[in-house]
Amino acid sequence: MPPPAAALTTALASPKVSNIKQILLGTSIAFLAWLAKKLADNLSRSVIGLKRELYPVEEWVLQYDEDAVDTDISVFDCHHHAGNARWPRGWPVVHDNWLTLALFCSLKPSVQNHLANQDPKRRETFGPKDSHILPYTGEEILADMRGPNGRGHNVVGSIFVTWGWKSKDVDQECMLPVKEADAAAELHRQNPQIINGFIGKANLSLGAEVEPALQYYKKNPLVVGVRHSLSWAEAEHLVKEAEKENLAYDSKWREGFALLAKYGLCFDTVIYHLQIDAVADLARDFPDTTIIVNHMAVPLGVGGYNREEVRPTWEESMKRLAKFKNVYVKIGGFGMHWTGFGFDERPTPPSSDELATAWGPYVLFVIAAFGVDRCMMESNFPMDKITCSYTVLFNALKKITRSYSKEDRRNMFELNAKRVYKIK
């Protein structure tokens, strides 16, 4: 009998085993080719140090832009967001652990967008080009403000509004979002011409237990207010940002809200037209707290709602809300999908003239109801980027308000926000 080693050598040299080896080799090569193609199709070139690809919303908005109009009217942007996927924003799956986060961030922007659109609520509320996944910090914010041709508006400052933050290393629930204020302060240090104020998230549903978060915010001179969204709709595929319906009437939530005056913090909120009356009651019951309604109290145009059909109700509720002098309104947010204008679903972006025609009646109604001293202009970028560029958006708002005096327009585009948020 031959020794074992010799027997193995003889067996491996047989034609039958040789065929198996060829099959395994061929299979391995085919698998590696398939894997290489999948990686090429899905992984961003940024993983090898090259400049990343553009996100779908970035590609789309580059198709059309304009030079800024009425540049003698400076802009203090009272509402934009900032962040990126690596910030702990509490997204399901993505922020479960470092590995899923690393994998998500290594994907092509188009693949990230596709994954985000798998959630029907996000798709119906925010549209097919999800701006939440955009990297949007100093470089991207300033690029939007300047415009691709460098002929954007004269932006003299801005307010960064919370975009979500959920730290894991805290021992109190109220402290989950507060480190976003530290990130805002660092962005301002790097880019002192913008992010002159920050509005942080506060879970007022915790009642008096939210106070440590308010104390933390108060120590940061950049923090000018807090936001807790009250938006809620019965529609199955619309995002409900409030924890429950009619949250503004909840006694424990109001217990938390009552603390804002103690710390001199403004209250920002996102609401649909369905919550306007509740905010009016809130303003009546807490006259010493400044309330800033974001996005003109969104009259819904998706999720089974028709914007023109809800408009009469929206107008009547806004007239009632306007009676309370502690309430201010941010003019903007109509570039988002949820208003149902549909510009974000067109093959090319609209012009500022088109936007001025579509948005004008709503904007002028709000200004007439609240007065020029209680309205302030917002970009809501990058959320409104799904409709148009930063320059086109402010061109539209400036064109809509051309019937007002230069002094009134300067108040709405710059000075009101500085006054309300106490920006020096």
Short mmCIF file of C-alpha atoms in Angstrom, two decimals:
data_model
loop_
_atom_site.label_atom_id
_atom_site.label_comp_id
_atom_site.label_asym_id
_atom_site.label_seq_id
_atom_site.Cartn_x
_atom_site.Cartn_y
_atom_site.Cartn_z
CA MET A 1 0.00 0.00 0.00
CA PRO A 2 1.42 3.46 -0.95
CA PRO A 3 1.95 6.00 1.85
CA PRO A 4 -0.95 8.43 2.51
CA ALA A 5 0.81 11.44 0.93
CA ALA A 6 1.48 9.56 -2.26
CA ALA A 7 -2.10 8.31 -2.38
CA LEU A 8 -3.40 11.91 -2.02
CA THR A 9 -1.08 13.13 -4.78
CA THR A 10 -2.28 10.37 -7.08
CA ALA A 11 -5.95 11.11 -6.30
CA LEU A 12 -5.60 14.85 -6.97
CA ALA A 13 -3.94 14.12 -10.28
CA SER A 14 -6.84 12.01 -11.51
CA PRO A 15 -8.98 13.45 -14.35
CA LYS A 16 -12.14 13.38 -12.21
CA VAL A 17 -10.63 15.56 -9.46
CA SER A 18 -9.08 17.83 -12.08
CA ASN A 19 -12.55 18.52 -13.49
CA ILE A 20 -13.86 19.35 -9.99
CA LYS A 21 -10.98 21.78 -9.49
CA GLN A 22 -11.79 23.48 -12.79
CA ILE A 23 -15.46 23.76 -11.82
CA LEU A 24 -14.56 25.26 -8.42
CA LEU A 25 -12.13 27.67 -10.03
CA GLY A 26 -14.70 28.72 -12.62
CA THR A 27 -17.35 29.16 -9.92
CA SER A 28 -14.99 31.25 -7.80
CA ILE A 29 -14.14 33.49 -10.75
CA ALA A 30 -17.84 33.90 -11.61
CA PHE A 31 -18.67 34.72 -7.98
CA LEU A 32 -15.86 37.25 -7.75
CA ALA A 33 -16.99 38.84 -11.02
CA TRP A 34 -20.57 39.02 -9.72
CA LEU A 35 -19.37 40.48 -6.42
CA ALA A 36 -17.20 43.04 -8.20
CA LYS A 37 -20.15 44.13 -10.32
CA LYS A 38 -22.42 44.44 -7.27
CA LEU A 39 -19.80 46.48 -5.46
CA ALA A 40 -19.34 48.71 -8.51
CA ASP A 41 -23.11 49.16 -8.83
CA ASN A 42 -23.71 49.95 -5.17
CA LEU A 43 -20.58 51.26 -3.45
CA SER A 44 -19.66 54.93 -3.63
CA ARG A 45 -16.31 55.86 -5.10
CA SER A 46 -15.76 57.86 -1.91
CA VAL A 47 -14.76 54.60 -0.19
CA ILE A 48 -11.49 54.70 -2.16
CA GLY A 49 -10.92 58.39 -1.45
CA LEU A 50 -12.48 59.87 -4.60
CA LYS A 51 -15.08 62.63 -4.64
CA ARG A 52 -18.52 61.19 -3.92
CA GLU A 53 -21.30 60.97 -6.47
CA LEU A 54 -24.17 63.46 -6.34
CA TYR A 55 -27.40 62.62 -4.56
CA PRO A 56 -30.53 62.47 -6.75
CA VAL A 57 -31.81 65.79 -5.39
CA GLU A 58 -28.43 67.44 -6.10
CA GLU A 59 -28.38 66.17 -9.69
CA TRP A 60 -31.96 67.27 -10.25
CA VAL A 61 -31.66 70.80 -8.87
CA LEU A 62 -28.52 71.53 -10.93
CA GLN A 63 -30.61 71.44 -14.10
CA TYR A 64 -31.88 74.98 -13.51
CA ASP A 65 -30.76 78.04 -11.56
CA GLU A 66 -31.02 81.82 -11.68
CA ASP A 67 -29.07 84.87 -10.59
CA ALA A 68 -30.37 86.45 -7.39
CA VAL A 69 -32.89 89.29 -7.77
CA ASP A 70 -33.41 92.31 -5.52
CA THR A 71 -29.98 91.87 -3.96
CA ASP A 72 -30.38 95.11 -2.03
CA ILE A 73 -32.64 93.05 0.28
CA SER A 74 -30.33 90.94 2.45
CA VAL A 75 -31.42 87.54 3.75
CA PHE A 76 -31.16 86.22 7.28
CA ASP A 77 -32.28 82.62 6.77
CA CYS A 78 -34.40 81.86 9.83
CA HIS A 79 -34.70 78.13 9.15
CA HIS A 80 -32.36 75.58 7.66
CA HIS A 81 -31.10 72.20 8.82
CA ALA A 82 -27.64 70.66 9.05
CA GLY A 83 -26.21 67.21 9.52
CA ASN A 84 -25.17 64.02 7.78
CA ALA A 85 -25.76 60.30 8.05
CA ARG A 86 -22.90 59.88 10.52
CA TRP A 87 -24.56 62.13 13.08
CA PRO A 88 -26.59 60.04 15.57
CA ARG A 89 -29.97 61.09 14.24
CA GLY A 90 -31.78 57.99 15.47
CA TRP A 91 -32.67 56.50 12.09
CA PRO A 92 -33.95 52.93 12.38
CA VAL A 93 -31.48 50.28 11.12
CA VAL A 94 -28.81 52.81 10.04
CA HIS A 95 -27.86 53.83 13.57
CA ASP A 96 -28.41 50.46 15.23
CA ASN A 97 -24.66 49.86 15.30
CA TRP A 98 -21.43 51.12 13.77
CA LEU A 99 -21.37 48.40 11.10
CA THR A 100 -24.77 49.19 9.57
CA LEU A 101 -23.90 52.89 9.67
CA ALA A 102 -20.57 52.28 7.92
CA LEU A 103 -22.24 50.12 5.28
CA PHE A 104 -24.96 52.71 4.63
CA CYS A 105 -22.45 55.55 4.31
CA SER A 106 -20.35 53.52 1.86
CA LEU A 107 -23.25 53.13 -0.58
CA LYS A 108 -23.79 55.29 -3.64
CA PRO A 109 -26.14 58.23 -2.96
CA SER A 110 -28.68 56.79 -5.42
CA VAL A 111 -28.70 53.50 -3.48
CA GLN A 112 -29.13 55.33 -0.16
CA ASN A 113 -32.06 57.22 -1.67
CA HIS A 114 -33.60 53.97 -2.90
CA LEU A 115 -33.38 52.45 0.58
CA ALA A 116 -34.92 55.56 2.16
CA ASN A 117 -37.85 55.30 -0.24
CA GLN A 118 -38.72 51.81 0.98
CA ASP A 119 -40.61 53.44 3.85
CA PRO A 120 -44.03 54.41 2.40
CA LYS A 121 -44.60 57.09 5.05
CA ARG A 122 -41.33 58.82 4.20
CA ARG A 123 -42.05 58.50 0.48
CA GLU A 124 -45.54 59.99 0.77
CA THR A 125 -44.50 62.79 3.14
CA PHE A 126 -41.10 63.79 1.77
CA GLY A 127 -41.23 62.65 -1.86
CA PRO A 128 -39.03 60.46 -4.09
CA LYS A 129 -35.84 62.51 -3.59
CA ASP A 130 -35.24 62.26 0.15
CA SER A 131 -33.24 65.23 1.47
CA HIS A 132 -32.84 63.70 4.94
CA ILE A 133 -29.94 61.56 3.76
CA LEU A 134 -27.94 64.46 2.29
CA PRO A 135 -24.62 65.41 3.85
CA TYR A 136 -25.45 69.03 4.74
CA THR A 137 -22.94 70.86 6.86
CA GLY A 138 -20.89 74.02 6.38
CA GLU A 139 -19.55 73.33 2.89
CA GLU A 140 -22.90 72.30 1.42
CA ILE A 141 -24.87 75.07 3.16
CA LEU A 142 -22.53 77.80 1.92
CA ALA A 143 -22.48 76.35 -1.60
CA ASP A 144 -26.28 76.54 -1.75
CA MET A 145 -26.28 80.10 -0.44
CA ARG A 146 -23.66 81.24 -2.97
CA GLY A 147 -25.29 79.41 -5.86
CA PRO A 148 -23.38 77.41 -8.50
CA ASN A 149 -22.56 80.59 -10.43
CA GLY A 150 -21.58 82.57 -7.33
CA ARG A 151 -24.42 85.02 -7.88
CA GLY A 152 -26.70 84.05 -5.02
CA HIS A 153 -28.38 86.23 -2.41
CA ASN A 154 -26.58 88.29 0.21
CA VAL A 155 -27.11 85.94 3.16
CA VAL A 156 -26.04 87.71 6.35
CA GLY A 157 -26.71 84.90 8.83
CA SER A 158 -28.92 81.93 9.61
CA ILE A 159 -30.66 79.77 12.18
CA PHE A 160 -29.93 76.04 12.31
CA VAL A 161 -33.06 74.11 13.29
CA THR A 162 -32.73 70.63 14.76
CA TRP A 163 -32.66 67.81 12.22
CA GLY A 164 -32.79 65.02 14.77
CA TRP A 165 -30.22 63.71 17.25
CA LYS A 166 -30.32 60.70 19.54
CA SER A 167 -27.26 60.08 21.69
CA LYS A 168 -26.78 56.64 23.22
CA ASP A 169 -24.51 57.61 26.12
CA VAL A 170 -27.09 59.40 28.31
CA ASP A 171 -28.85 58.34 31.50
CA GLN A 172 -31.90 60.60 31.14
CA GLU A 173 -34.35 60.41 28.25
CA CYS A 174 -34.61 64.20 28.03
CA MET A 175 -30.89 64.42 27.23
CA LEU A 176 -31.04 62.28 24.08
CA PRO A 177 -31.06 65.24 21.62
CA VAL A 178 -29.02 67.91 23.40
CA LYS A 179 -25.56 67.15 21.97
CA GLU A 180 -26.79 68.45 18.61
CA ALA A 181 -26.34 71.93 20.13
CA ASP A 182 -22.63 71.16 20.57
CA ALA A 183 -22.40 70.11 16.92
CA ALA A 184 -24.15 73.36 15.94
CA ALA A 185 -21.64 75.38 17.97
CA GLU A 186 -18.75 73.63 16.21
CA LEU A 187 -20.28 74.33 12.78
CA HIS A 188 -20.65 77.99 13.73
CA ARG A 189 -17.02 78.09 14.88
CA GLN A 190 -15.95 76.73 11.50
CA ASN A 191 -18.36 78.94 9.55
CA PRO A 192 -18.97 82.08 11.66
CA GLN A 193 -20.93 83.82 8.91
CA ILE A 194 -23.82 81.34 9.31
CA ILE A 195 -25.53 79.37 12.09
CA ASN A 196 -25.89 82.40 14.33
CA GLY A 197 -28.52 80.59 16.37
CA PHE A 198 -29.69 77.04 17.04
CA ILE A 199 -33.12 75.60 17.81
CA GLY A 200 -32.79 72.26 19.58
CA LYS A 201 -35.21 69.42 20.02
CA ALA A 202 -36.92 69.06 23.39
CA ASN A 203 -39.33 66.29 24.32
CA LEU A 204 -41.91 68.35 26.18
CA SER A 205 -44.05 65.21 26.64
CA LEU A 206 -41.73 64.39 29.55
CA GLY A 207 -43.29 67.24 31.49
CA ALA A 208 -41.11 68.62 34.27
CA GLU A 209 -38.56 65.88 33.53
CA VAL A 210 -37.48 67.81 30.41
CA GLU A 211 -35.92 70.55 32.55
CA PRO A 212 -32.33 69.19 32.56
CA ALA A 213 -32.34 69.44 28.77
CA LEU A 214 -33.50 73.07 28.92
CA GLN A 215 -30.79 73.81 31.48
CA TYR A 216 -28.19 72.25 29.17
CA TYR A 217 -29.41 74.34 26.24
CA LYS A 218 -29.38 77.52 28.30
CA LYS A 219 -25.64 77.12 28.93
CA ASN A 220 -24.99 77.28 25.17
CA PRO A 221 -25.24 80.91 23.97
CA LEU A 222 -26.05 79.72 20.45
CA VAL A 223 -29.36 78.12 21.54
CA VAL A 224 -32.30 80.48 20.98
CA GLY A 225 -35.23 78.09 21.25
CA VAL A 226 -36.53 74.54 21.12
CA ARG A 227 -38.74 72.63 18.74
CA HIS A 228 -41.29 69.92 19.35
CA SER A 229 -43.37 69.10 16.30
CA LEU A 230 -47.13 68.76 16.75
CA SER A 231 -47.99 67.54 13.24
CA TRP A 232 -50.48 64.70 13.11
CA ALA A 233 -52.83 63.35 10.45
CA GLU A 234 -55.00 60.25 10.24
CA ALA A 235 -53.62 59.41 6.78
CA GLU A 236 -51.91 56.02 6.86
CA HIS A 237 -48.89 57.06 4.81
CA LEU A 238 -48.13 60.45 6.34
CA VAL A 239 -45.45 60.97 8.95
CA LYS A 240 -46.88 61.80 12.38
CA GLU A 241 -44.19 63.79 14.17
CA ALA A 242 -46.25 64.27 17.32
CA GLU A 243 -46.43 61.33 19.73
CA LYS A 244 -50.22 61.43 19.63
CA GLU A 245 -53.15 63.40 18.29
CA ASN A 246 -54.00 66.68 20.06
CA LEU A 247 -50.68 66.63 21.90
CA ALA A 248 -50.87 70.38 22.57
CA TYR A 249 -53.76 69.75 25.00
CA ASP A 250 -51.97 67.04 26.96
CA SER A 251 -51.45 68.17 30.57
CA LYS A 252 -48.00 66.65 30.95
CA TRP A 253 -46.85 68.10 27.62
CA ARG A 254 -48.08 71.53 28.77
CA GLU A 255 -46.16 71.06 31.99
CA GLY A 256 -42.99 70.84 29.90
CA PHE A 257 -44.07 73.72 27.66
CA ALA A 258 -44.62 75.95 30.68
CA LEU A 259 -40.89 75.74 31.48
CA LEU A 260 -39.85 77.50 28.29
CA ALA A 261 -40.68 80.98 29.60
CA LYS A 262 -38.55 80.30 32.69
CA TYR A 263 -35.51 79.78 30.48
CA GLY A 264 -36.35 82.48 27.93
CA LEU A 265 -36.61 80.00 25.07
CA CYS A 266 -38.80 80.42 21.98
CA PHE A 267 -40.96 77.53 20.83
CA ASP A 268 -40.79 76.38 17.20
CA THR A 269 -43.20 73.78 15.87
CA VAL A 270 -44.18 72.03 12.65
CA ILE A 271 -47.93 71.63 12.28
CA TYR A 272 -50.36 70.65 9.58
CA HIS A 273 -53.48 72.73 9.01
CA LEU A 274 -55.22 70.30 11.38
CA GLN A 275 -53.31 71.61 14.44
CA ILE A 276 -53.66 75.39 13.90
CA ASP A 277 -56.56 75.79 16.32
CA ALA A 278 -54.71 73.82 19.00
CA VAL A 279 -51.70 76.14 18.69
CA ALA A 280 -54.04 79.14 18.92
CA ASP A 281 -55.36 77.77 22.23
CA LEU A 282 -51.76 77.21 23.35
CA ALA A 283 -50.87 80.82 22.52
CA ARG A 284 -53.91 82.04 24.42
CA ASP A 285 -53.04 80.03 27.51
CA PHE A 286 -49.30 80.90 27.49
CA PRO A 287 -49.11 84.55 26.38
CA ASP A 288 -45.57 85.00 27.72
CA THR A 289 -44.05 82.31 25.47
CA THR A 290 -43.08 83.19 21.90
CA ILE A 291 -44.41 80.62 19.42
CA ILE A 292 -43.03 80.34 15.89
CA VAL A 293 -45.11 78.28 13.47
CA ASN A 294 -42.93 76.69 10.80
CA HIS A 295 -43.81 76.37 7.10
CA MET A 296 -47.00 78.46 7.24
CA ALA A 297 -48.82 75.67 9.13
CA VAL A 298 -48.64 73.23 6.21
CA PRO A 299 -51.97 72.95 4.33
CA LEU A 300 -51.68 69.29 3.31
CA GLY A 301 -51.94 68.30 -0.34
CA VAL A 302 -51.01 64.59 -0.15
CA GLY A 303 -52.10 61.53 1.82
CA GLY A 304 -55.73 61.88 0.79
CA TYR A 305 -55.82 65.65 1.34
CA ASN A 306 -56.41 68.19 -1.42
CA ARG A 307 -54.68 71.47 -0.69
CA GLU A 308 -57.28 73.67 -2.39
CA GLU A 309 -60.07 71.88 -0.56
CA VAL A 310 -58.46 72.42 2.85
CA ARG A 311 -57.47 76.00 2.03
CA PRO A 312 -60.68 77.66 3.37
CA THR A 313 -60.29 75.85 6.71
CA TRP A 314 -56.57 76.71 6.78
CA GLU A 315 -57.36 80.39 6.17
CA GLU A 316 -60.02 80.62 8.88
CA SER A 317 -57.78 78.91 11.41
CA MET A 318 -54.83 81.13 10.49
CA LYS A 319 -56.97 84.25 10.99
CA ARG A 320 -57.79 83.07 14.50
CA LEU A 321 -54.16 82.20 15.22
CA ALA A 322 -53.07 85.65 14.06
CA LYS A 323 -55.05 87.29 16.87
CA PHE A 324 -52.41 86.15 19.36
CA LYS A 325 -49.48 88.54 19.27
CA ASN A 326 -47.01 86.02 20.70
CA VAL A 327 -47.27 83.95 17.50
CA TYR A 328 -44.94 84.39 14.51
CA VAL A 329 -44.90 82.54 11.19
CA LYS A 330 -42.06 81.31 9.02
CA ILE A 331 -42.82 81.87 5.35
CA GLY A 332 -41.53 78.86 3.40
CA GLY A 333 -41.62 75.09 3.48
CA PHE A 334 -43.93 74.96 0.46
CA GLY A 335 -41.20 73.30 -1.57
CA MET A 336 -41.72 70.10 0.37
CA HIS A 337 -43.69 67.22 -1.09
CA TRP A 338 -46.47 67.33 1.49
CA THR A 339 -48.08 70.50 0.10
CA GLY A 340 -48.89 68.67 -3.11
CA PHE A 341 -47.71 71.29 -5.61
CA GLY A 342 -45.85 68.50 -7.42
CA PHE A 343 -42.86 70.53 -8.59
CA ASP A 344 -40.54 67.91 -7.08
CA GLU A 345 -41.97 65.24 -9.40
CA ARG A 346 -41.37 67.15 -12.61
CA PRO A 347 -38.47 66.22 -14.92
CA THR A 348 -36.92 69.69 -14.44
CA PRO A 349 -37.12 72.27 -11.63
CA PRO A 350 -39.48 75.27 -11.85
CA SER A 351 -38.50 78.90 -12.31
CA SER A 352 -39.00 81.48 -9.59
CA ASP A 353 -41.84 82.97 -11.65
CA GLU A 354 -43.68 79.64 -11.59
CA LEU A 355 -43.17 79.32 -7.85
CA ALA A 356 -44.26 82.90 -7.22
CA THR A 357 -47.49 82.23 -9.10
CA ALA A 358 -48.17 79.00 -7.20
CA TRP A 359 -47.09 80.09 -3.71
CA GLY A 360 -48.05 83.75 -3.92
CA PRO A 361 -51.69 83.55 -2.78
CA TYR A 362 -50.72 81.61 0.36
CA VAL A 363 -47.74 83.82 1.21
CA LEU A 364 -49.66 87.07 0.73
CA PHE A 365 -52.58 85.76 2.80
CA VAL A 366 -50.29 84.95 5.74
CA ILE A 367 -48.54 88.32 5.58
CA ALA A 368 -51.90 90.12 5.47
CA ALA A 369 -53.18 88.10 8.45
CA PHE A 370 -50.11 88.37 10.69
CA GLY A 371 -48.59 91.63 9.49
CA VAL A 372 -45.09 92.28 8.20
CA ASP A 373 -43.63 92.38 11.72
CA ARG A 374 -44.59 88.78 12.55
CA CYS A 375 -43.47 87.03 9.35
CA MET A 376 -39.96 85.82 8.54
CA MET A 377 -38.58 84.16 5.42
CA GLU A 378 -37.07 80.67 5.58
CA SER A 379 -35.29 78.41 3.11
CA ASN A 380 -36.06 75.16 4.93
CA PHE A 381 -33.04 73.74 3.14
CA PRO A 382 -32.16 71.12 2.26
CA MET A 383 -35.78 69.91 2.59
CA ASP A 384 -37.14 72.42 0.03
CA LYS A 385 -34.24 71.60 -2.28
CA ILE A 386 -36.41 68.88 -3.78
CA THR A 387 -38.30 71.69 -5.56
CA CYS A 388 -35.66 74.29 -6.49
CA SER A 389 -32.30 75.84 -5.74
CA TYR A 390 -31.68 78.15 -2.79
CA THR A 391 -31.41 81.19 -5.08
CA VAL A 392 -34.60 80.35 -6.99
CA LEU A 393 -36.50 79.90 -3.73
CA PHE A 394 -35.60 83.33 -2.38
CA ASN A 395 -36.14 84.86 -5.82
CA ALA A 396 -39.72 83.58 -5.67
CA LEU A 397 -40.28 84.97 -2.17
CA LYS A 398 -38.83 88.34 -3.15
CA LYS A 399 -40.99 88.52 -6.28
CA ILE A 400 -44.11 87.68 -4.27
CA THR A 401 -43.44 90.53 -1.83
CA ARG A 402 -42.50 93.27 -4.33
CA SER A 403 -45.68 95.19 -3.53
CA TYR A 404 -44.36 95.86 -0.02
CA SER A 405 -42.01 98.69 0.88
CA LYS A 406 -38.26 98.14 1.13
CA GLU A 407 -38.51 98.61 4.89
CA ASP A 408 -41.24 95.97 5.20
CA ARG A 409 -39.31 93.53 3.03
CA ARG A 410 -36.14 94.09 5.02
CA ASN A 411 -38.09 93.25 8.17
CA MET A 412 -39.47 90.03 6.68
CA PHE A 413 -36.22 88.86 5.07
CA GLU A 414 -33.81 89.84 7.81
CA LEU A 415 -34.70 91.94 10.83
CA ASN A 416 -37.74 90.12 12.24
CA ALA A 417 -35.82 86.88 12.69
CA LYS A 418 -32.94 88.69 14.37
CA ARG A 419 -35.33 90.44 16.73
CA VAL A 420 -37.42 87.38 17.62
CA TYR A 421 -34.40 85.14 18.17
CA LYS A 422 -32.36 87.96 19.81
CA ILE A 423 -29.49 87.69 17.33
CA LYS A 424 -26.99 90.55 17.71
#
